[in-house]
Coordinates of C-alpha atoms in Angstrom, one line a residue:
Chain A
M3 CA 92.8 78.0 -25.5
L4 CA 90.3 78.7 -28.3
A5 CA 87.3 81.4 -28.3
R6 CA 85.2 78.6 -29.6
E7 CA 86.6 76.1 -27.6
L8 CA 86.2 78.0 -24.3
K9 CA 82.7 79.5 -25.6
S10 CA 81.3 75.7 -25.9
N11 CA 83.2 74.5 -23.3
D12 CA 81.1 76.8 -21.4
M13 CA 78.0 76.2 -23.4
L14 CA 78.3 71.9 -21.8
I15 CA 78.2 73.4 -18.3
Y16 CA 75.6 75.1 -19.0
R17 CA 73.6 72.8 -20.2
L18 CA 74.7 69.9 -17.0
K19 CA 74.1 72.4 -14.7
R20 CA 70.0 73.5 -16.4
S21 CA 69.4 69.6 -16.6
R22 CA 70.5 68.8 -13.0
N23 CA 68.2 71.9 -12.1
K24 CA 65.4 70.8 -13.7
T25 CA 65.6 67.2 -12.6
V26 CA 65.7 68.5 -8.9
E27 CA 62.9 70.8 -9.8
A28 CA 60.7 68.3 -10.8
L29 CA 61.9 65.2 -7.8
Y30 CA 61.1 68.2 -5.4
S31 CA 57.5 68.9 -7.0
L32 CA 56.8 65.2 -7.2
F33 CA 58.1 64.8 -3.7
R34 CA 55.4 67.6 -2.8
Y35 CA 52.9 66.0 -5.0
V36 CA 52.9 63.0 -2.9
L37 CA 53.0 64.4 0.2
I38 CA 49.8 66.8 -0.6
I39 CA 48.1 63.6 -2.0
G40 CA 49.1 61.5 0.7
I41 CA 47.6 64.4 3.4
S42 CA 44.3 64.5 2.2
F43 CA 43.5 61.1 1.8
V44 CA 43.9 60.7 5.4
I45 CA 41.6 63.6 5.5
V46 CA 39.1 62.9 3.2
Y47 CA 39.3 58.6 3.9
P48 CA 36.4 59.0 6.3
I49 CA 33.7 60.8 4.4
L50 CA 34.5 58.0 1.8
M51 CA 34.6 55.5 3.3
K52 CA 31.1 56.9 5.1
I53 CA 29.5 57.5 1.6
S54 CA 30.9 53.8 1.3
V55 CA 29.4 52.2 4.0
S56 CA 25.9 54.5 4.1
L57 CA 25.6 52.8 0.3
K58 CA 26.7 49.4 1.0
D59 CA 23.5 46.7 1.2
K60 CA 23.7 44.5 3.9
M61 CA 25.1 41.1 2.9
D62 CA 28.5 43.5 2.3
I63 CA 29.2 43.9 5.8
Y64 CA 30.6 40.1 5.9
N65 CA 32.8 40.0 2.4
P66 CA 35.9 41.0 3.3
T67 CA 37.2 41.7 -0.4
I68 CA 35.0 44.7 -0.2
Y69 CA 36.9 47.6 0.9
L70 CA 35.2 50.8 -0.9
I71 CA 33.0 50.1 -3.2
P72 CA 30.0 48.0 -2.6
A73 CA 29.0 45.1 -4.4
H74 CA 25.1 45.7 -3.9
V75 CA 23.8 49.3 -4.3
T76 CA 21.4 50.0 -1.7
M77 CA 19.7 52.8 -0.3
E78 CA 18.0 51.5 2.6
N79 CA 20.4 52.3 5.0
L80 CA 19.6 55.8 3.6
R81 CA 15.8 55.8 4.2
L82 CA 16.2 54.0 7.7
A83 CA 18.7 57.0 8.5
F84 CA 16.3 59.5 7.8
K85 CA 12.9 57.8 9.2
I86 CA 14.9 57.1 12.7
M87 CA 16.7 61.3 12.8
D88 CA 13.4 62.2 11.4
Y89 CA 15.4 64.0 9.1
V90 CA 14.1 66.9 7.3
P91 CA 12.5 68.5 10.1
L92 CA 15.7 67.9 12.3
L93 CA 17.7 69.8 9.9
G94 CA 15.0 72.7 9.4
N95 CA 14.9 73.4 13.3
T96 CA 19.0 73.4 13.1
I97 CA 19.6 75.2 9.8
L98 CA 17.2 78.3 11.9
F99 CA 18.1 78.1 15.1
T100 CA 22.2 77.9 14.0
V101 CA 21.5 80.5 11.1
T102 CA 19.7 83.3 14.3
I103 CA 22.9 82.4 16.9
M104 CA 25.0 82.9 14.0
L105 CA 23.7 86.4 13.1
L106 CA 23.2 87.3 17.2
Q107 CA 26.6 86.3 17.4
A108 CA 27.7 88.4 14.7
L109 CA 26.3 91.9 15.4
S110 CA 27.0 91.6 19.0
C111 CA 30.7 91.2 18.6
A112 CA 31.2 93.6 16.1
L113 CA 29.8 96.1 18.2
A114 CA 31.8 94.8 20.7
G115 CA 35.0 95.1 18.5
Y116 CA 34.4 98.3 17.0
G117 CA 33.9 99.4 20.6
F118 CA 36.7 99.1 22.1
A119 CA 38.9 99.5 19.1
R120 CA 37.6 102.6 17.9
F121 CA 36.7 104.4 21.6
Q122 CA 38.8 105.3 24.5
F123 CA 36.7 105.0 27.7
P124 CA 38.2 104.5 30.7
G125 CA 38.9 101.1 31.8
S126 CA 38.7 99.9 27.7
N127 CA 42.1 98.3 28.1
V128 CA 41.2 96.1 31.4
L129 CA 37.7 95.1 29.8
F130 CA 39.5 94.1 26.4
L131 CA 42.1 91.7 28.3
L132 CA 38.9 89.9 30.4
V133 CA 37.7 89.8 27.0
V134 CA 40.9 87.4 26.3
L135 CA 40.4 86.2 29.6
T136 CA 36.7 84.4 28.3
I137 CA 39.1 83.0 25.7
L138 CA 41.5 81.5 27.7
I139 CA 38.3 80.3 30.5
P140 CA 37.4 77.0 29.7
M141 CA 33.6 76.7 29.2
N142 CA 33.4 73.4 32.1
T143 CA 34.2 75.5 34.6
L144 CA 31.1 78.3 34.4
M145 CA 29.1 74.9 33.3
V146 CA 27.6 74.3 36.3
P147 CA 26.3 77.6 37.6
M148 CA 25.4 79.2 34.2
Y149 CA 22.7 75.5 34.3
L150 CA 21.6 76.3 37.8
H151 CA 21.4 80.1 36.6
F152 CA 19.0 79.4 33.5
R153 CA 16.9 76.8 35.6
S154 CA 15.5 80.0 37.8
F155 CA 16.6 83.1 34.9
D156 CA 16.0 85.7 37.2
I157 CA 17.8 89.7 36.5
M158 CA 18.7 91.4 39.2
G159 CA 15.8 89.7 40.8
L160 CA 13.1 91.3 38.4
V161 CA 10.7 88.6 38.3
H162 CA 10.8 88.2 41.6
L163 CA 10.0 91.3 42.5
F164 CA 6.8 91.2 39.6
T165 CA 5.6 87.7 40.2
G166 CA 6.9 86.3 43.7
K167 CA 8.2 83.7 41.4
D168 CA 11.5 82.1 41.7
G169 CA 12.5 82.9 38.4
V170 CA 11.9 80.9 34.7
N171 CA 12.9 78.2 33.7
L172 CA 14.6 78.6 30.6
L173 CA 16.3 75.0 30.1
N174 CA 15.4 73.0 27.3
T175 CA 13.9 75.9 25.4
Y176 CA 16.3 78.2 22.5
W177 CA 16.8 81.5 25.1
P178 CA 19.8 80.1 27.0
S179 CA 21.5 79.9 23.4
M180 CA 20.5 83.2 22.4
I181 CA 20.7 85.1 24.9
T182 CA 24.1 84.0 25.6
A183 CA 24.7 84.6 21.6
A184 CA 22.9 88.2 21.5
T185 CA 25.3 89.5 24.7
A186 CA 28.4 88.1 22.6
N187 CA 29.5 85.7 25.1
G188 CA 28.5 82.7 23.8
L189 CA 30.3 80.0 21.8
K190 CA 34.1 81.6 21.4
S191 CA 32.7 85.2 21.1
G192 CA 35.7 86.2 22.8
L193 CA 37.5 85.1 19.4
Y194 CA 35.2 86.9 16.8
I195 CA 35.8 90.0 19.2
Y196 CA 38.8 90.0 19.1
I197 CA 39.3 89.4 15.2
F198 CA 36.9 92.6 14.9
R199 CA 38.6 94.3 17.4
Q200 CA 42.0 93.8 15.3
F201 CA 40.6 94.7 11.8
F202 CA 38.4 98.0 13.3
R203 CA 41.9 99.2 14.1
G204 CA 43.2 98.9 11.2
L205 CA 40.5 101.0 9.3
P206 CA 41.8 104.7 8.8
K207 CA 40.2 107.5 10.9
E208 CA 39.4 109.4 7.9
I209 CA 36.3 107.4 7.1
E210 CA 34.8 108.2 10.4
E211 CA 35.9 112.0 10.7
S212 CA 33.5 112.8 7.5
A213 CA 31.0 110.7 8.7
T214 CA 30.9 113.4 11.5
I215 CA 31.4 115.4 9.5
D216 CA 28.4 114.4 7.5
G217 CA 26.7 114.4 10.4
A218 CA 26.4 110.9 11.2
G219 CA 26.0 110.1 15.3
G220 CA 27.5 107.1 16.6
L221 CA 25.4 104.4 15.6
M222 CA 24.6 105.7 11.7
T223 CA 28.5 106.0 11.2
F224 CA 29.3 102.4 12.1
Y225 CA 25.6 100.9 10.5
R226 CA 26.0 103.1 7.1
I227 CA 30.4 103.3 6.8
M228 CA 32.1 100.4 9.2
L229 CA 29.2 97.5 8.2
P230 CA 29.8 97.8 4.6
N231 CA 33.9 97.8 5.2
A232 CA 33.8 95.1 7.6
L233 CA 32.8 92.7 4.9
S234 CA 35.4 90.5 5.3
P235 CA 35.8 89.8 9.2
L236 CA 31.6 89.5 9.2
L237 CA 32.2 86.7 6.7
T238 CA 35.3 84.7 8.6
V239 CA 33.2 85.2 11.8
M240 CA 30.1 84.3 10.0
L241 CA 31.3 81.4 9.2
F242 CA 33.2 80.1 11.9
A243 CA 30.3 80.8 13.7
F244 CA 27.9 78.1 11.2
V245 CA 30.2 76.0 11.7
W246 CA 30.5 75.5 15.2
T247 CA 27.3 76.3 16.4
Y248 CA 25.9 73.2 14.2
N249 CA 28.4 70.5 15.5
D250 CA 28.2 71.9 19.6
T251 CA 27.5 69.4 21.7
F252 CA 28.5 71.2 25.3
Y253 CA 26.0 74.4 24.5
T254 CA 23.0 72.1 23.2
S255 CA 23.2 69.1 25.7
L256 CA 23.9 71.4 28.7
F257 CA 20.7 73.6 28.0
M258 CA 18.8 71.9 25.3
S259 CA 18.9 68.2 25.8
E260 CA 15.3 67.9 24.8
S261 CA 15.4 69.9 21.5
Q262 CA 15.7 69.3 18.3
L263 CA 18.6 68.9 16.8
M264 CA 21.6 67.5 15.0
S265 CA 24.9 67.3 17.5
L266 CA 22.2 65.9 19.9
T267 CA 20.8 63.3 17.5
V268 CA 24.4 62.3 15.9
A269 CA 25.2 62.2 20.2
A270 CA 22.0 59.6 20.8
L271 CA 22.1 58.1 17.0
P272 CA 23.7 54.3 17.9
A273 CA 21.1 54.2 21.1
E274 CA 17.9 55.5 18.9
I275 CA 18.7 53.1 16.5
N276 CA 19.8 50.0 18.4
Q277 CA 16.3 50.6 20.1
H278 CA 14.2 51.4 16.5
L279 CA 16.3 48.9 13.9
P280 CA 14.4 45.3 15.1
A281 CA 11.0 47.3 14.2
L282 CA 12.4 49.0 11.5
I283 CA 13.4 45.7 9.3
G284 CA 10.6 43.7 10.2
V285 CA 11.4 41.6 13.5
G286 CA 10.5 43.9 16.1
A287 CA 7.8 41.3 17.8
N288 CA 9.7 39.5 19.3
P289 CA 12.0 41.5 22.0
N290 CA 15.0 39.0 22.2
V291 CA 15.9 39.8 18.9
K292 CA 18.6 42.8 19.3
A293 CA 20.1 44.0 15.4
D294 CA 22.7 43.3 14.2
P295 CA 25.4 45.4 15.8
N296 CA 27.6 45.3 12.5
H297 CA 24.3 46.7 11.3
V298 CA 23.5 49.1 13.6
A299 CA 27.0 50.4 12.7
M300 CA 26.1 50.5 9.2
V301 CA 23.0 53.0 10.1
V302 CA 24.9 55.2 12.6
D303 CA 27.8 56.0 9.8
T304 CA 25.3 56.4 7.2
G305 CA 23.7 59.3 9.7
I306 CA 26.6 60.7 10.5
L307 CA 27.2 61.4 6.6
L308 CA 23.4 62.4 6.8
A309 CA 24.5 65.1 9.5
I310 CA 27.9 66.1 8.0
A311 CA 26.6 66.2 4.6
P312 CA 25.1 69.9 4.9
L313 CA 28.4 71.5 6.2
I314 CA 30.0 69.6 3.4
I315 CA 28.0 70.8 0.5
M316 CA 27.6 74.8 2.0
Y317 CA 31.8 74.6 2.6
L318 CA 31.8 73.3 -0.9
F319 CA 30.4 76.4 -1.8
V320 CA 32.2 78.5 0.6
Q321 CA 36.0 77.5 1.0
R322 CA 37.5 80.2 -1.1
Y323 CA 36.5 83.3 1.7
F324 CA 37.6 80.5 4.4
V325 CA 41.3 81.0 3.4
E326 CA 41.0 84.4 1.6
S327 CA 38.8 86.1 4.5
V328 CA 41.1 85.3 7.4
E329 CA 44.5 87.0 5.6
R330 CA 42.0 90.0 5.5
T331 CA 40.8 90.6 9.0
G332 CA 44.0 92.1 9.6
V333 CA 44.3 89.5 12.7
V334 CA 47.8 88.4 10.9
G335 CA 50.2 91.4 10.3
Chain B
M9 CA 21.5 125.0 36.9
K10 CA 22.7 124.7 33.9
P11 CA 22.9 121.6 32.1
M12 CA 26.1 119.9 32.3
R13 CA 27.7 120.5 28.3
L14 CA 29.4 117.2 27.1
T15 CA 32.7 117.4 25.6
L16 CA 33.5 115.7 22.9
T17 CA 35.8 113.2 24.1
R18 CA 33.3 112.4 26.6
R19 CA 30.6 112.2 24.5
K20 CA 32.8 109.9 22.4
S21 CA 33.9 107.7 25.3
L22 CA 30.1 107.2 26.1
L23 CA 29.0 106.3 23.1
G24 CA 32.5 103.6 23.5
F25 CA 30.9 102.4 26.4
A26 CA 27.1 102.1 24.8
F27 CA 28.9 99.6 21.9
I28 CA 30.3 97.3 24.7
F29 CA 27.4 97.6 27.2
P30 CA 25.4 94.6 25.5
W31 CA 29.3 92.5 25.8
L32 CA 29.4 94.2 28.8
F33 CA 26.1 93.6 30.7
G34 CA 26.6 89.6 29.3
F35 CA 29.5 89.7 30.8
V36 CA 29.0 90.6 34.4
F37 CA 25.8 88.3 33.9
L38 CA 27.0 85.2 32.7
F39 CA 30.5 84.8 33.1
L40 CA 32.1 86.9 36.0
A41 CA 28.7 85.3 37.7
P42 CA 29.3 82.3 37.2
L43 CA 33.0 82.2 37.4
V44 CA 32.1 83.4 41.4
Q45 CA 29.8 81.0 42.0
S46 CA 32.0 78.2 40.3
V47 CA 34.7 79.4 42.8
K48 CA 32.5 78.8 45.7
F49 CA 30.4 75.6 45.0
S50 CA 33.7 73.9 44.7
F51 CA 34.0 74.5 48.5
H52 CA 30.9 73.1 49.2
K53 CA 28.5 70.4 48.5
L54 CA 25.8 71.5 46.8
V55 CA 22.1 70.1 46.7
I56 CA 19.8 70.8 44.2
S57 CA 16.0 71.0 45.5
P58 CA 13.1 71.4 43.8
G59 CA 13.2 74.9 44.7
G60 CA 16.7 75.5 44.1
Y61 CA 19.9 74.6 45.6
S62 CA 20.9 74.5 48.9
L63 CA 25.1 74.2 50.0
E64 CA 26.7 72.8 52.9
Y65 CA 30.8 74.3 53.7
L66 CA 32.9 71.6 52.8
G67 CA 36.4 73.6 53.3
L68 CA 39.0 71.7 50.8
Q69 CA 37.7 68.0 50.8
N70 CA 36.5 68.7 46.9
F71 CA 39.8 69.6 46.4
R72 CA 41.5 66.6 48.7
E73 CA 38.4 64.2 47.0
A74 CA 39.6 64.8 43.8
L75 CA 43.5 64.3 43.7
F76 CA 44.1 61.5 46.2
V77 CA 39.9 60.0 46.7
D78 CA 38.5 59.8 43.2
A79 CA 39.6 56.8 41.1
T80 CA 39.9 58.6 38.0
F81 CA 40.9 62.3 37.8
N82 CA 44.0 62.0 38.7
R83 CA 45.3 59.8 35.7
V84 CA 42.9 61.9 33.4
L85 CA 44.0 64.8 34.0
T86 CA 48.0 64.2 33.4
D87 CA 46.6 62.0 30.4
S88 CA 45.1 65.0 29.1
V89 CA 48.4 67.2 30.0
V90 CA 50.9 64.7 27.9
N91 CA 49.5 64.6 25.2
M92 CA 48.2 68.2 25.1
V93 CA 52.4 68.9 25.6
V94 CA 53.2 65.6 23.1
D95 CA 50.9 67.3 20.3
A96 CA 51.1 70.9 20.6
P97 CA 55.1 70.7 19.2
L98 CA 54.0 68.1 16.4
I99 CA 50.7 70.2 15.5
L100 CA 52.5 73.4 15.5
F101 CA 55.8 71.8 13.5
F102 CA 53.0 70.2 10.6
S103 CA 51.1 73.6 10.2
L104 CA 53.8 75.3 9.6
F105 CA 55.3 73.2 7.4
S106 CA 51.9 73.0 4.9
A107 CA 51.5 76.0 5.3
V108 CA 54.7 76.7 3.6
L109 CA 53.8 73.8 1.0
L110 CA 50.2 75.5 0.6
N111 CA 52.1 78.8 -0.6
Q112 CA 53.7 77.9 -3.6
S113 CA 52.1 77.7 -6.4
F114 CA 51.1 74.3 -8.0
R115 CA 48.5 73.1 -9.9
G116 CA 45.7 71.9 -7.7
R117 CA 46.4 74.7 -5.0
T118 CA 42.7 75.8 -4.0
A119 CA 41.3 72.3 -3.9
A120 CA 44.7 71.4 -1.3
R121 CA 43.6 74.2 1.0
A122 CA 39.7 73.3 0.5
I123 CA 40.8 69.7 1.5
F124 CA 43.8 70.8 4.2
F125 CA 41.1 73.0 5.9
L126 CA 37.8 70.4 6.0
P127 CA 39.1 68.8 9.3
V128 CA 37.7 72.3 11.0
I129 CA 34.6 71.5 9.7
L130 CA 34.0 68.0 10.4
A131 CA 35.0 68.6 13.9
S132 CA 32.1 67.6 15.9
G133 CA 32.2 66.6 19.0
A134 CA 29.0 64.4 18.3
V135 CA 30.2 62.7 15.6
S136 CA 33.3 61.1 17.2
A137 CA 31.2 60.7 20.2
A138 CA 28.2 58.6 18.1
E139 CA 31.5 56.9 16.3
A140 CA 32.7 55.5 19.8
A141 CA 29.5 54.5 20.9
G142 CA 29.0 52.4 17.4
L143 CA 32.3 50.6 18.8
I144 CA 31.3 50.1 21.9
S145 CA 28.5 48.0 20.9
M146 CA 30.7 46.3 18.1
V147 CA 33.5 45.5 20.8
G148 CA 31.1 45.1 23.8
D149 CA 33.0 46.6 25.9
V150 CA 33.3 50.1 26.8
N151 CA 37.2 51.0 28.0
A152 CA 38.8 48.5 25.2
A153 CA 36.3 50.6 22.7
Q154 CA 37.7 54.3 24.5
E155 CA 41.0 53.4 24.5
M156 CA 40.2 52.5 20.7
S157 CA 38.9 55.2 19.4
G158 CA 41.2 57.3 21.0
V159 CA 43.7 56.0 18.1
T160 CA 41.3 55.1 15.3
S161 CA 38.5 57.4 14.9
T162 CA 37.3 55.4 12.1
Y163 CA 40.3 53.3 10.3
N164 CA 40.4 49.7 10.4
F165 CA 43.0 49.4 13.4
M166 CA 41.9 46.4 14.5
A167 CA 43.3 44.6 11.6
L168 CA 46.4 46.6 11.3
Q169 CA 47.1 45.9 14.9
K170 CA 46.7 42.3 14.7
L171 CA 48.4 42.0 12.2
L172 CA 51.3 43.9 13.1
I173 CA 51.2 42.0 17.0
E174 CA 51.1 38.6 15.1
S175 CA 53.8 39.7 12.5
G176 CA 56.4 38.5 15.3
L177 CA 57.3 42.3 16.5
P178 CA 58.0 42.3 20.2
P179 CA 55.0 44.4 21.8
A180 CA 56.3 47.2 23.4
F181 CA 57.7 47.9 19.2
S182 CA 54.4 46.9 17.7
E183 CA 52.8 49.2 20.2
Y184 CA 55.2 52.4 19.6
I185 CA 54.0 52.1 16.1
F186 CA 50.6 52.5 16.9
E187 CA 50.4 55.3 18.7
A188 CA 52.8 56.8 16.4
I189 CA 50.1 56.1 13.6
G190 CA 47.2 57.1 15.8
R191 CA 48.6 60.3 16.4
I192 CA 49.2 61.4 12.8
Y193 CA 45.7 61.2 12.8
E194 CA 45.0 63.8 15.7
I195 CA 47.8 65.7 14.6
I196 CA 46.4 66.2 10.8
T197 CA 42.7 67.1 11.9
G198 CA 43.4 69.5 15.0
S199 CA 45.4 71.9 12.8
G200 CA 43.2 73.1 10.5
V201 CA 42.8 76.6 12.0
Q202 CA 46.6 76.8 12.5
I203 CA 47.3 76.2 9.2
L204 CA 45.0 78.8 7.8
I205 CA 46.9 81.5 10.6
F206 CA 50.1 80.5 9.2
L207 CA 49.2 81.2 5.6
A208 CA 47.9 84.2 6.3
A209 CA 51.0 85.8 8.0
L210 CA 52.9 83.7 5.0
Q211 CA 51.4 85.4 2.8
S212 CA 51.9 89.0 4.5
V213 CA 56.0 88.5 4.3
P214 CA 57.0 90.9 1.6
K215 CA 58.1 89.6 -1.7
S216 CA 60.6 91.6 -1.3
M217 CA 62.6 90.1 1.5
Y218 CA 62.8 86.8 -0.7
E219 CA 64.5 89.0 -3.9
V220 CA 67.2 90.8 -2.0
A221 CA 67.8 87.4 -0.6
K222 CA 68.0 85.6 -4.0
I223 CA 70.5 88.4 -4.8
E224 CA 72.7 88.2 -2.1
G225 CA 73.0 84.4 -2.9
A226 CA 70.6 82.5 -0.4
T227 CA 69.5 79.1 -1.3
P228 CA 66.1 78.6 0.2
Y229 CA 66.7 76.5 2.9
E230 CA 68.3 79.4 4.5
A231 CA 66.2 81.9 3.2
F232 CA 63.6 79.7 5.1
W233 CA 65.3 80.5 8.6
K234 CA 66.8 83.4 8.4
I235 CA 62.9 85.2 7.2
T236 CA 60.2 83.0 7.0
F237 CA 60.6 81.5 10.5
P238 CA 60.9 84.9 12.4
M239 CA 58.9 87.0 10.3
V240 CA 55.8 84.5 11.5
S241 CA 57.1 83.9 14.7
P242 CA 54.5 86.4 16.0
L243 CA 51.9 84.0 15.7
I244 CA 53.9 80.7 16.8
L245 CA 53.1 82.1 20.2
T246 CA 49.1 82.8 18.8
N247 CA 48.5 78.8 17.4
I248 CA 50.7 77.3 20.0
I249 CA 47.6 79.3 22.7
Y250 CA 45.4 78.2 20.5
T251 CA 46.6 74.8 20.3
I252 CA 46.1 74.3 24.3
I253 CA 43.2 76.3 24.3
D254 CA 41.7 73.5 21.8
S255 CA 42.6 70.9 23.3
F256 CA 40.3 71.4 25.9
T257 CA 37.0 71.0 24.3
G258 CA 37.7 67.5 23.4
S259 CA 39.6 66.5 25.8
E260 CA 38.8 63.0 28.6
V261 CA 38.7 65.6 31.5
T262 CA 36.0 68.0 30.2
R263 CA 33.7 64.9 29.8
T264 CA 34.7 63.7 33.1
I265 CA 33.8 66.8 34.5
Y266 CA 30.8 66.7 33.0
N267 CA 29.6 63.4 34.7
T268 CA 30.5 64.2 37.7
A269 CA 28.2 66.5 37.7
F270 CA 25.3 65.7 35.5
Q271 CA 25.3 62.0 36.6
T272 CA 26.3 61.9 39.6
Q273 CA 25.3 64.9 40.5
N274 CA 28.2 65.6 42.3
F275 CA 28.4 69.5 41.5
G276 CA 30.6 71.1 44.2
L277 CA 33.3 67.7 43.5
S278 CA 32.5 69.0 39.8
A279 CA 33.5 72.8 40.1
A280 CA 36.7 72.0 41.8
M281 CA 38.1 69.3 39.6
A282 CA 37.0 72.0 36.5
W283 CA 39.5 74.7 39.0
L284 CA 42.2 72.0 39.4
Y285 CA 41.8 71.9 35.2
T286 CA 41.8 75.9 34.4
L287 CA 44.4 76.1 36.9
T288 CA 46.9 73.5 35.3
V289 CA 45.8 75.1 31.8
S290 CA 46.5 78.4 32.9
L291 CA 50.0 78.0 34.4
I292 CA 51.3 75.9 31.7
L293 CA 50.3 78.8 29.2
V294 CA 51.9 81.6 31.4
L295 CA 55.0 79.2 31.6
I296 CA 54.9 78.9 27.4
G297 CA 53.9 82.5 26.7
V298 CA 56.7 83.7 28.8
L299 CA 59.2 81.3 27.8
V300 CA 58.3 82.1 23.6
S301 CA 57.7 85.7 23.5
K302 CA 60.9 86.1 25.0
R303 CA 62.7 84.5 21.6
V304 CA 59.3 85.8 19.2
F305 CA 61.3 88.3 16.3
Y306 CA 58.8 91.6 16.1
Y307 CA 58.9 93.0 12.7
N308 CA 57.6 96.7 13.8

């Protein structure tokens, strides 16, 4: 064949192959988008539903044509939920509690993680294995003894020695959670210690040695050199600790069942609303009148939305750090 | 008498000990002691009196009662284990798949990552309890609502259920479809942290490997199975363990144990149940750990 024909033949084949590749890529891209949008919808749908329910007017519940967008928008549900939950003090209290626990846990777990990572002392491996054990053993095996323990809290018999009483009743105060957090034995603390240890192991030894040369003692080294470098695991641990403490029902219902905390209020919400709704909408005088269950369900959903809203808002600001921080802590590779 | 000079190594180990001391203190008093007590309680009958509590030795009776006498424990335990065994591989596949998907670059990737991780933020026992309770007042029956809340979690499944049943399909078939669909939601919401871990693992695979493979003429499919999969296999083990442990916190056995302790005030029985559950899950963990770690490929 002539060289010119050869060339145009090849050109054709090349163009065909290129367009086939391009369509395959476009199809794949489409497929990927469909999948991602589908899964995202499954995740976001409950939240959208709750937002729409919270803005719905009572008469829209029984209208089957309304799905997501309410016909009559009203703030009544929000107002009711606010009142029944006593929202603003509740939120303030919960955030104060959660932030305290988060800071205590981050600090104590950082200390423990650093100790396990950088120092050899007899039994350090065995003790770390015990840390892993605390991650594996579920909390409810310890539930009963801890309850009794905090009911008459007495460290090594000191209280009994000094006052002759049986111990201090720490239930329904914030002390149990604070003590467990401060001693790195709180909710999922084993995980945090693991994260910190992995990270500190990855730091070069030269940093510590230069600190020692400059005359820093152990604690100084930790405070001025190690901690500022450990921003990544600190952030990860603080984020996880905040979210898990905010949402926790296990510890709160066990030790602090009468305190004013978000997770407890939400758990008790349906009963509360059922009880208070007739009074609030003006028909409370007649004891035979019960609230309409659908209406109750609507207000419950609004309450749940109010409870998770702070989390979502916070998440919007810090979501970037969640994904980035885990890969930088060195837990992986 | 000469004061003992501390060598540098000795001083360092004392320092290390000082650092972990808060943890050690908490561990001994807030973990180990309750653990031992819990074992003790499971062999006794516990009665709370105003000044403390009194114990009455029962031997293995609590265990026997939990396994053979109690109406719900056996069923709840098997349900839990079956659920865990079915859900864990699905969660693993789904999270690896999502991580691979989210690792590719396309427009809106950050938003997609944010959305996929959202369920972790919102996974609240209180929320699901409130939703279940709201459902109870609508349906009027605790058991029906619990069955439904196991499958629904805020979807309007009653309508879908009715549609399927009335469409004339054999009921077993529609029930099977139902279970599968219900599981989709469970799996998607249960994979948040796993997706994160896999994503980080995927990003730590050196890009040069893929380039070499491409030069040598490997298709993306081959590249996945020969490069990506082995490199993330250590984290498959981590994720399996995390998934199994995570299924603890929301499971029905936990609720049963809690109720036995605080509603029927039978603390000894509750401790026995808790230990049975712990033993079952530890067995499963050890089994899976041994099986999987044999086939894990470590790069270094």
